[in-house]
Tab-separated table of C-alpha atoms in Angstrom:
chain	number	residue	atom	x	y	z
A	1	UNK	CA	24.540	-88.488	-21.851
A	2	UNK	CA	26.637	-89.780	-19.119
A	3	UNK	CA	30.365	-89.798	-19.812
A	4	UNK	CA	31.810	-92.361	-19.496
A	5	UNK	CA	35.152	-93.322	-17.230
A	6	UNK	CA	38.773	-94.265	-18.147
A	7	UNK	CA	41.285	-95.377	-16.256
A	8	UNK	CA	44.940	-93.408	-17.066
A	9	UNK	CA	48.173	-93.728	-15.552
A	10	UNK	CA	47.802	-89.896	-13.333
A	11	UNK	CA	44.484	-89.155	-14.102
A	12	UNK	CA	41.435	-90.831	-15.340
A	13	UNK	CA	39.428	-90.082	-19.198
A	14	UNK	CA	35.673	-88.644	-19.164
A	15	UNK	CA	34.817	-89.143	-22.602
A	16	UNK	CA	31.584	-87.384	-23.413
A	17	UNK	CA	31.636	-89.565	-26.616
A	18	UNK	CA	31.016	-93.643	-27.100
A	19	UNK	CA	34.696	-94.920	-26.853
A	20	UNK	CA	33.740	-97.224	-29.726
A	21	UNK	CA	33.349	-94.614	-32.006
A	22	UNK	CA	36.500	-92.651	-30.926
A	23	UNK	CA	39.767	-93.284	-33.077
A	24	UNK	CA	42.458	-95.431	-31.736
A	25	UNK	CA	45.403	-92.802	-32.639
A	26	UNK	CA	42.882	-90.371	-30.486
A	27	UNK	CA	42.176	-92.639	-27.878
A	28	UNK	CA	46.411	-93.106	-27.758
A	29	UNK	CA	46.657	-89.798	-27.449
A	30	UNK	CA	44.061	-89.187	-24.482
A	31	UNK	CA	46.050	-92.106	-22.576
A	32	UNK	CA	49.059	-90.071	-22.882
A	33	UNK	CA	47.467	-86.669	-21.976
A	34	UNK	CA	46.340	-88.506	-18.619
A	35	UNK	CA	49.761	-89.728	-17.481
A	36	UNK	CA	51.311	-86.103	-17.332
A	37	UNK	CA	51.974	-85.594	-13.826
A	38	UNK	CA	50.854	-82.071	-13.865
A	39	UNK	CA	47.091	-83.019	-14.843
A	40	UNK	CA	44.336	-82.351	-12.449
A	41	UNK	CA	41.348	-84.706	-11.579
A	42	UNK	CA	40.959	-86.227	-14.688
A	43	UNK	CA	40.899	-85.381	-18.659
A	44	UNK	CA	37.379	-83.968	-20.121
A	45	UNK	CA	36.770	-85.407	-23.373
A	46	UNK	CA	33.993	-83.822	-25.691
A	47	UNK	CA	31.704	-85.399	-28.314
A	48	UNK	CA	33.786	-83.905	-31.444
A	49	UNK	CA	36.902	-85.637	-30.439
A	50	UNK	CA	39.363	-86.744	-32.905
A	51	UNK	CA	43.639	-87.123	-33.118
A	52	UNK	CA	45.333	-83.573	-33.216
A	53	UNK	CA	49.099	-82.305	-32.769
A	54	UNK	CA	49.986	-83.835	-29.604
A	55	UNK	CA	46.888	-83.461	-27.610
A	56	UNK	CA	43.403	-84.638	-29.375
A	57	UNK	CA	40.780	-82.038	-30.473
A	58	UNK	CA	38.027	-82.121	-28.581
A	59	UNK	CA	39.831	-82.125	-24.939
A	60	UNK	CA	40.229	-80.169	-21.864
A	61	UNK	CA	43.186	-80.705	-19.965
A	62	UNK	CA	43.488	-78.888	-16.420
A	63	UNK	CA	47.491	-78.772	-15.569
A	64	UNK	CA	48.952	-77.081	-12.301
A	65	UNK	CA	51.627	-74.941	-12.573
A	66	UNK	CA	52.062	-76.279	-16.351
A	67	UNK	CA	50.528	-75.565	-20.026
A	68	UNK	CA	51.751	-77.604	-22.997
A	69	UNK	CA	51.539	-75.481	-26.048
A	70	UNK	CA	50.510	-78.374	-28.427
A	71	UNK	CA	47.106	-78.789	-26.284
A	72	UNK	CA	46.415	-74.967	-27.349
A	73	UNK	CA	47.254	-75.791	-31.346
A	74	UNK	CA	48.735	-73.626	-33.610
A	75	UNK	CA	45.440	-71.369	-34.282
A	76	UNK	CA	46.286	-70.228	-31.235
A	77	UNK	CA	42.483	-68.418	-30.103
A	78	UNK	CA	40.915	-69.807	-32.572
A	79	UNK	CA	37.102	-69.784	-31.850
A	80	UNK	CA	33.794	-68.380	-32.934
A	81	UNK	CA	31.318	-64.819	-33.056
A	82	UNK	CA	27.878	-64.496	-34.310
A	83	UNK	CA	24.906	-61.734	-34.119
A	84	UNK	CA	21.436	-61.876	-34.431
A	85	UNK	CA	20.402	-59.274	-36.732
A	86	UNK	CA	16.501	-57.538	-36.859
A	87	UNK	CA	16.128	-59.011	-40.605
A	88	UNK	CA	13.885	-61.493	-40.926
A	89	UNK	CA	14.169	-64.243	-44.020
A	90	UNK	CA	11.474	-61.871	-46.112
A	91	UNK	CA	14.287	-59.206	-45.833
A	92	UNK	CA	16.391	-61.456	-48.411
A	93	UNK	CA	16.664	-60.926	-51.937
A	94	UNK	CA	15.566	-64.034	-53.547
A	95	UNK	CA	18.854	-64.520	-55.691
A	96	UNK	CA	21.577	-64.147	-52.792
A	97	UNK	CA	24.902	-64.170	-54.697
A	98	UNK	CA	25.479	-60.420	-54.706
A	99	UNK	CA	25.334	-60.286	-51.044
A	100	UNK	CA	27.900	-63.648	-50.948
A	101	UNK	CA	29.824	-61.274	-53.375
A	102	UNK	CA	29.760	-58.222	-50.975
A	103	UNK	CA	31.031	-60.436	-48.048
A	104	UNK	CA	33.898	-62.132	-49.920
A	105	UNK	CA	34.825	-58.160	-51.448
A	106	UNK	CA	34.390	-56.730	-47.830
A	107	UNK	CA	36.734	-59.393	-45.684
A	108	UNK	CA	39.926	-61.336	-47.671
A	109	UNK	CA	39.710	-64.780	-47.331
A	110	UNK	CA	42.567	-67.419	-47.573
A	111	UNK	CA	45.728	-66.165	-48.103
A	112	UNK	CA	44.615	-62.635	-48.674
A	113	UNK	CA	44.895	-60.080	-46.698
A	114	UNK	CA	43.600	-56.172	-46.240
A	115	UNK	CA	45.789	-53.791	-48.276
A	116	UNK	CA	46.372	-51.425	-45.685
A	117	UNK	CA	45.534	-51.716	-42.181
A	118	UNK	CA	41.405	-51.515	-41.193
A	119	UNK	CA	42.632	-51.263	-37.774
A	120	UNK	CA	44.240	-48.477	-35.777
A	121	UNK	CA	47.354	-49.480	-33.765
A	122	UNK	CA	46.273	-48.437	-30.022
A	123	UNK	CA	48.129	-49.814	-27.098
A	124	UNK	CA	47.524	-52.998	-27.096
A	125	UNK	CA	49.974	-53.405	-30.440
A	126	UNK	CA	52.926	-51.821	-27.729
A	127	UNK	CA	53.534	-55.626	-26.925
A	128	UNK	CA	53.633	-56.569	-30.449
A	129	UNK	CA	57.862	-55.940	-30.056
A	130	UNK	CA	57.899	-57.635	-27.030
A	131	UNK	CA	56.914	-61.109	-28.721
A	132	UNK	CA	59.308	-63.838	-28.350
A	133	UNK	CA	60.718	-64.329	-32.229
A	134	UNK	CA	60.674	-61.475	-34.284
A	135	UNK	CA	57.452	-60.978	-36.760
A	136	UNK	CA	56.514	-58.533	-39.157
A	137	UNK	CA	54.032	-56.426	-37.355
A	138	UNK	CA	52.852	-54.983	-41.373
A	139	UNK	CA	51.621	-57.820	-41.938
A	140	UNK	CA	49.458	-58.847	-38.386
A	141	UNK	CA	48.273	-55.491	-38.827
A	142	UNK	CA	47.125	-56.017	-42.534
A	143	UNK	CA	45.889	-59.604	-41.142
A	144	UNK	CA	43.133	-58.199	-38.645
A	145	UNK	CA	39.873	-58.497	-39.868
A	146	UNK	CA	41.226	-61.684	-42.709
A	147	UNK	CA	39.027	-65.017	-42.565
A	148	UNK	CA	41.985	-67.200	-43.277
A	149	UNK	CA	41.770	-70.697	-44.627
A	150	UNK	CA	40.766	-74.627	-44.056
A	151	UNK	CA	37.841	-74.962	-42.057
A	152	UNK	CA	37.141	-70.920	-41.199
A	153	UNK	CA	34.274	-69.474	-42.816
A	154	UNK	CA	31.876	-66.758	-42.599
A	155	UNK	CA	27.998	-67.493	-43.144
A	156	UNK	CA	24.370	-65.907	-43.215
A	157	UNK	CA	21.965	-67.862	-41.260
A	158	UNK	CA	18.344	-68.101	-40.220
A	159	UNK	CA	17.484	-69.098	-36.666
A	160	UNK	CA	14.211	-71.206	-36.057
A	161	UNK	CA	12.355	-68.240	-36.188
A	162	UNK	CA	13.433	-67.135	-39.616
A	163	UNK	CA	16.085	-64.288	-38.062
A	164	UNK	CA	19.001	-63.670	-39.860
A	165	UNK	CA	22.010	-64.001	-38.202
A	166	UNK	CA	25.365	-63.302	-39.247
A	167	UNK	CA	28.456	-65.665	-37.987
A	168	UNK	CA	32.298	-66.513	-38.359
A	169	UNK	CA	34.771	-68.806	-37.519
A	170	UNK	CA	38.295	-67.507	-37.580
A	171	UNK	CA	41.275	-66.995	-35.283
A	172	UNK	CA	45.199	-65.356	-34.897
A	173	UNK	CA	46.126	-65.935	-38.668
A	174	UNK	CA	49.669	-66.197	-39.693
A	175	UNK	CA	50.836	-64.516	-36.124
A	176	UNK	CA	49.918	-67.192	-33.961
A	177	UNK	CA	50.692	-70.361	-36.164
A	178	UNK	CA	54.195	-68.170	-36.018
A	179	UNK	CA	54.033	-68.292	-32.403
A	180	UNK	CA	52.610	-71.433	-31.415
A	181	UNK	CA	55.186	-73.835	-33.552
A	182	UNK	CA	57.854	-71.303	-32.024
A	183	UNK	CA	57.154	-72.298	-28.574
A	184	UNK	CA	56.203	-75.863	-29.489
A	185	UNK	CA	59.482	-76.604	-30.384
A	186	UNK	CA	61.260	-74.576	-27.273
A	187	UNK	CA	59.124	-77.005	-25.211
A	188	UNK	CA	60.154	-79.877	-26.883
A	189	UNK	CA	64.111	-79.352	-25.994
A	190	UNK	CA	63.650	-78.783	-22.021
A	191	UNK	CA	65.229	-81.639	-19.795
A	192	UNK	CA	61.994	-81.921	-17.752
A	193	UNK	CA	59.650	-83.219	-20.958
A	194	UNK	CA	62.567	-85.941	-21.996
A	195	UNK	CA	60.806	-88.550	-20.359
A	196	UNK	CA	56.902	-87.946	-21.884
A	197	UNK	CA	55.205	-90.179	-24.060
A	198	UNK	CA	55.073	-87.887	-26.736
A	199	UNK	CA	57.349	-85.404	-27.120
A	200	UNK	CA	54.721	-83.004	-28.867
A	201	UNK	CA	52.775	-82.930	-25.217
A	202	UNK	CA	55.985	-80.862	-24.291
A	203	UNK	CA	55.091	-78.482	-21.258
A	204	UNK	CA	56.375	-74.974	-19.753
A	205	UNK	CA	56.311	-75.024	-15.842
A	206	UNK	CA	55.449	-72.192	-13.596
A	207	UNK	CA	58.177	-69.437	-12.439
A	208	UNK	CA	60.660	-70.642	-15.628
A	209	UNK	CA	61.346	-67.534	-18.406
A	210	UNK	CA	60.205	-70.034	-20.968
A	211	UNK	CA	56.538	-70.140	-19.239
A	212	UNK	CA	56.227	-66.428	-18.234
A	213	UNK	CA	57.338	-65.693	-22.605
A	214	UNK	CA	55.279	-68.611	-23.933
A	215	UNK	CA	51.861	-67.074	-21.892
A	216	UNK	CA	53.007	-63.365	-22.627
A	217	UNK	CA	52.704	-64.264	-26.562
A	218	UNK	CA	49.879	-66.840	-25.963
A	219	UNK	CA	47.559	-63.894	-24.141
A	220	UNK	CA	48.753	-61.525	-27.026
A	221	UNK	CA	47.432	-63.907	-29.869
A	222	UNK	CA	44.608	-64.522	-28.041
A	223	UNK	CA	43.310	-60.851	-27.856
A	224	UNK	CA	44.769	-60.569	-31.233
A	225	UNK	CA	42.259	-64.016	-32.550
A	226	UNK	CA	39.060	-62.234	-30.532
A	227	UNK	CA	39.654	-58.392	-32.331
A	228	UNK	CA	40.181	-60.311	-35.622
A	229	UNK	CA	36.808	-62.082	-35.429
A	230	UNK	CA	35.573	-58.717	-33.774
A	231	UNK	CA	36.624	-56.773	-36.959
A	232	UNK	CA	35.645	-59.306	-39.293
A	233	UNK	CA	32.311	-59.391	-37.826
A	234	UNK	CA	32.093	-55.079	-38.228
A	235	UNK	CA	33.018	-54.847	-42.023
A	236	UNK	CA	29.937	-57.609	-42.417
A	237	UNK	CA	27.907	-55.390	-40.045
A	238	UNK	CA	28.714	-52.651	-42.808
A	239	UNK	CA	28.050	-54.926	-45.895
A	240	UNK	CA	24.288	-55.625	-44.037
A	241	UNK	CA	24.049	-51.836	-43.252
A	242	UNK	CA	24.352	-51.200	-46.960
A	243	UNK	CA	22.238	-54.028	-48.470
A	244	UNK	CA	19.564	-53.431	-45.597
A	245	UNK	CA	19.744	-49.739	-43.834
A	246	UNK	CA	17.359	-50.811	-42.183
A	247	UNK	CA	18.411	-53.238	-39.951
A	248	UNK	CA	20.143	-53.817	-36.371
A	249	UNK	CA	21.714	-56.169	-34.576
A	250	UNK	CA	21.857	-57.185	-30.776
A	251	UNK	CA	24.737	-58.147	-28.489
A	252	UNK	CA	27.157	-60.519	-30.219
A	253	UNK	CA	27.962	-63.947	-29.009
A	254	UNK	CA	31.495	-64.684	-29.095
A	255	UNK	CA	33.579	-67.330	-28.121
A	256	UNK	CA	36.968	-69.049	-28.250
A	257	UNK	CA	37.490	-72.763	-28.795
A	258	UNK	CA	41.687	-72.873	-28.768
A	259	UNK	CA	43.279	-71.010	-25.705
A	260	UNK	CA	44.200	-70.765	-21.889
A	261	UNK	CA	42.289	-69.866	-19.363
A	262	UNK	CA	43.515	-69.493	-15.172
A	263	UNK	CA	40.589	-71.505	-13.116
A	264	UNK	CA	39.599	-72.865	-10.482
A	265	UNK	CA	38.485	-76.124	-10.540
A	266	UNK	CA	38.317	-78.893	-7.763
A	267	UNK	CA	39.980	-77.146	-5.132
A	268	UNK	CA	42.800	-76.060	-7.265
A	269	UNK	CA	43.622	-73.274	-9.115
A	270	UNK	CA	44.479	-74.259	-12.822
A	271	UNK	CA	45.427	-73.302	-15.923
A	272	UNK	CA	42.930	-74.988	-18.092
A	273	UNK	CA	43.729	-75.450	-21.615
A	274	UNK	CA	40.447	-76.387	-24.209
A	275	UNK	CA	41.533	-77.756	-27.987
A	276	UNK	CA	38.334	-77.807	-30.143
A	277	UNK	CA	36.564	-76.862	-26.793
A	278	UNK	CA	34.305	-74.118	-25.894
A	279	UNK	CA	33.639	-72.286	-22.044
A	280	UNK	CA	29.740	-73.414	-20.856
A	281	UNK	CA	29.947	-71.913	-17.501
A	282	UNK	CA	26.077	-71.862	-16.433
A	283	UNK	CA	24.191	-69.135	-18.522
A	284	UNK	CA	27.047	-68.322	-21.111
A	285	UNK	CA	26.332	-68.812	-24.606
A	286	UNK	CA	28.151	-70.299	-26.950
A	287	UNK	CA	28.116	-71.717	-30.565
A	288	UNK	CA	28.931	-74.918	-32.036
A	289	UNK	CA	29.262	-74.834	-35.930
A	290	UNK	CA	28.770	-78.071	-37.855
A	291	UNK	CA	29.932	-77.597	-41.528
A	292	UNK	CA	28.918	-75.896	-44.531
A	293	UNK	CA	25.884	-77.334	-45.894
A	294	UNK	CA	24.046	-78.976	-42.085
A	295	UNK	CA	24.460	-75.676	-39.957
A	296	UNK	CA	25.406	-74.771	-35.656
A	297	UNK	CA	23.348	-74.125	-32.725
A	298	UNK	CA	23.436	-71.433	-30.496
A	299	UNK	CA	23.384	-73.166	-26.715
A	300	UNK	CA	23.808	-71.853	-23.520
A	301	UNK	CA	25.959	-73.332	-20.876
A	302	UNK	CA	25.259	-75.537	-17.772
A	303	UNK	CA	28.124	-75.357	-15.628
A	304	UNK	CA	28.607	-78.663	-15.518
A	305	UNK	CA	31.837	-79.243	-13.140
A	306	UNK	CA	32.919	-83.068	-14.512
A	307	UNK	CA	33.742	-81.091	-18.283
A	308	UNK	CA	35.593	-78.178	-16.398
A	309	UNK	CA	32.564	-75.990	-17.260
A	310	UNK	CA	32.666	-77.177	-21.492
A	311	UNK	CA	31.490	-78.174	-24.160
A	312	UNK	CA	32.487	-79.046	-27.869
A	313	UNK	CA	33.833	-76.793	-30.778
A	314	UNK	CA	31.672	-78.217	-33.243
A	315	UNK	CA	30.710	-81.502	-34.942
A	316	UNK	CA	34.155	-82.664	-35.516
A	317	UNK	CA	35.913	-84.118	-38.450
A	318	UNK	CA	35.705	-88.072	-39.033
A	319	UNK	CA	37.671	-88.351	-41.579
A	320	UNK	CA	41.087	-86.752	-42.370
A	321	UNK	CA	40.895	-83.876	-45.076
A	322	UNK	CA	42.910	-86.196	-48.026
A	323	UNK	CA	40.625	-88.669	-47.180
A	324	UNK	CA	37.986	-86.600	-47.920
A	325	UNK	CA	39.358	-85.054	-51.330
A	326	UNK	CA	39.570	-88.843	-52.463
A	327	UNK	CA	36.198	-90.270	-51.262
A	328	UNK	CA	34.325	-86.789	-52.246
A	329	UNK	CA	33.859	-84.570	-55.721
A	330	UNK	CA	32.517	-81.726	-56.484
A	331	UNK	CA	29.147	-83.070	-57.497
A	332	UNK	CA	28.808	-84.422	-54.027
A	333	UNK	CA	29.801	-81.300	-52.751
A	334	UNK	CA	27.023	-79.151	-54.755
A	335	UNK	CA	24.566	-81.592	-53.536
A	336	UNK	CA	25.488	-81.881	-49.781
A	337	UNK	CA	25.025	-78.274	-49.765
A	338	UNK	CA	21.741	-77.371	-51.751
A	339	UNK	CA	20.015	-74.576	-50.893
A	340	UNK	CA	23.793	-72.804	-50.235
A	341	UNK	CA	24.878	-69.822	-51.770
A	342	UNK	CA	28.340	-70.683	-51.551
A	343	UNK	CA	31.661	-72.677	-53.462
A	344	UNK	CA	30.718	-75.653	-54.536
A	345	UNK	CA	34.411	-76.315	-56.469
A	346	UNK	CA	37.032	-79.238	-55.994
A	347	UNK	CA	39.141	-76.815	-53.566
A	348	UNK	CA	36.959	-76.694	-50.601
A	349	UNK	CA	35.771	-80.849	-51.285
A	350	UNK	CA	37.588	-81.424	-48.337
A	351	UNK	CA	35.096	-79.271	-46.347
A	352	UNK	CA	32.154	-81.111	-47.586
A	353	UNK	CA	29.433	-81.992	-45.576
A	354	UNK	CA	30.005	-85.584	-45.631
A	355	UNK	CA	33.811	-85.146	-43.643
A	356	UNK	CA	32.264	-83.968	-40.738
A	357	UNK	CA	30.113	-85.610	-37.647
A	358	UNK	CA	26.796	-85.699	-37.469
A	359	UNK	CA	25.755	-82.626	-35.681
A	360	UNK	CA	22.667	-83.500	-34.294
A	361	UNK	CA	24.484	-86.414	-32.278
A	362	UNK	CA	27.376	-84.091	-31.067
A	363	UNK	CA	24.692	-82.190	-29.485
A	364	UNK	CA	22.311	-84.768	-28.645
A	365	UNK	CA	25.785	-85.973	-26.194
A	366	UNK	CA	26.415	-83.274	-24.234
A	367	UNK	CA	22.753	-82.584	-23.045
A	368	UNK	CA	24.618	-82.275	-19.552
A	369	UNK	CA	27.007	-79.390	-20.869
A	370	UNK	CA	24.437	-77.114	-22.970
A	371	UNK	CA	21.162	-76.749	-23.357
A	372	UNK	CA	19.799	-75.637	-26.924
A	373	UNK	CA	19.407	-71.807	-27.395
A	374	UNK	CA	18.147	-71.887	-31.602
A	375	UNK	CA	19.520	-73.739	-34.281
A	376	UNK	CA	21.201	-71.794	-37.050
A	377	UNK	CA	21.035	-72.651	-40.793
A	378	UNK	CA	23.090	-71.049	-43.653
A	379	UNK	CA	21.942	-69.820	-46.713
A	380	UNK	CA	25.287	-67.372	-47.623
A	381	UNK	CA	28.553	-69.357	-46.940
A	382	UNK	CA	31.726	-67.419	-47.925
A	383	UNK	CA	35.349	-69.961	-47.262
A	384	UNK	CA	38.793	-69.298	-48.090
């Protein structure tokens, strides 16, 4: 589709969504985003939009010489990795709870974590002491290689030509919440951000000691999100290896959808943040998830400049997780996801199915951004 254009106080909106359809708190939000005077060009706006701490989900803001924290998140490198695997759907046992069982014994989901470390400390865990507040470095170890919670999951797939893939959605755990609502708040003090909109689009600026600590722990979490997801996605490897000896996998796809990148973009360079965003430089693939019982897509990237070289996270939520627990039950729940080996109980209602936008239209928007690589559909589903 053709985004559409509009007008802020610094910089204009691209919304690569109807504006109709887009909530008002959201659409406040966006508006806000575009008046910071550190924004570049304009604000890219992707089809899964929808409100978030401070900035929306769904956006990609390019600042010079500034990053605001809140337009990361709190799952600070939160994002995506999935393999295509030389099964094919014959390969699967007809009754596939055991292997659900092996996957949910194999990686704690949740609260849970690893009992001792499945990770070796090497030197990237010499910065660990260097973080800004003090954390228990036990425990991030123990954390590597953990699922988590909410909307995180890990799934067995089949691609449209019956291959099984294996896929997860996870990021920095308990570490980088810790981090991210630390420097959230250190933003929100500085004289500079006093006169924003909204406080919680509180920004660092370039050459200050609060930027160079805030993108010293944000680089940290975000190595720490992609070796989680790379773990995770190894002890599955393992639990396939075992079920199936015979199988292999190719080159995983991996990708982050909450983080900070340094770009160049219109002339500039940039530091461009993406929250509920993916990278779709031309030729890069990427995934975008859509929930538990309709499936993701594998799509590869087009470059397009106007989106800052992205594309969505996924389908996005359209409706708020209470909501969801009091328009939902578990009946609906088992039957949104027939055909799932996966929970189907009144704790993870508020990931049904039904919560979520309709994939196919996310897609069908940003025919400008991606182009479609397979579709994936689940048939093992582990959550926290």
């Amino acid at each position: 589709m053709t985004a559409t254009t509009i007008s802020g106080a610094h910089v204009d909106i691209r919304l690569w969504a109807d504006p109709a359809e887009v909530e008002e708190q959201a659409l406040r939000q966006l508006r806000n985003i575009a008046s910071l005077p550190w924004a570049v060009k304009h604000v890219a706006v992707m089809p899964d939009v929808h409100y978030g701490l401070g900035a929306t989900v769904g956006s990609v803001i390019a600042l010079k010489d500034a990053v605001s924290p809140a337009a990361v998140g709190v799952d600070i490198g939160c994002g995506m990795t999935a393999v295509r695997t030389s099964l094919s759907a014959n390969d699967l046992p007809a009754t596939l709870g055991p292997l659900r069982s092996a996957l949910e014994a194999a990686v704690p989901v949740g609260f849970a974590m690893h009992q001792e470390p499945v990770v070796g400390r090497d030197a990237f865990w010499d910065a660990f002491d260097r973080l800004t507040p003090t954390l228990d470095q036990g425990k991030a170890l123990r954390q590597v290689g953990t699922l988590g919670g909410g909307n995180h999951f890990l799934e067995v797939c089949l691609d449209t030509d019956d291959r099984v893939w294996a896929m997860l959605h996870s990021g920095s755990r308990g570490v980088g919440n810790v981090l991210a609502q630390h420097h959230i708040a250190v933003a929100r003090t500085l004289a500079h951000n006093e006169v924003l909109p909204d406080p919680d689009l509180a920004v660092f600026l370039a050459g200050t000691p609060e930027m160079a600590a805030y993108r010293h722990d944000l680089y940290w979490a975000q190595e720490y999100a992609r070796r989680n997801r790379a773990t995770m996605l190894g002890l599955v490897c393992d639990v396939l290896r075992r079920a199936f000896p015979q199988v292999s996998f190719d080159e995983p796809i991996s990708a982050h959808h909450n983080y900070v990148s340094e770009e160049h973009h219109f002339g500039e360079d940039v530091l461009v943040t993406r929250k509920g965003a993916i990278r779709a430089r031309k030729g890069e693939l990427g995934i975008i998830p859509g929930s538990m019982g309709t499936g993701s897509y594998i799509v590869r990237g087009l470059g397009n400049p106007d989106s800052f070289e992205s594309a969505s996270h996924g389908a996005g939520r359209k409706m708020s997780r209470t909501k969801a627990r009091k328009t939902f039950t578990a009946e609906d729940l088992a039957a949104q996801t027939a055909g799932v080996e996966c929970r189907k109980d009144a704790g993870v209602v508020d990931e049904i199915p039904g919560a979520y936008k309709d994939l196919d239209a996310v897609i069908a928007q940003q025919s400008d951004l991606v182009e479609v690589v397979t579709r994936l559909k689940q048939v093992v589903c582990v959550k926290g």
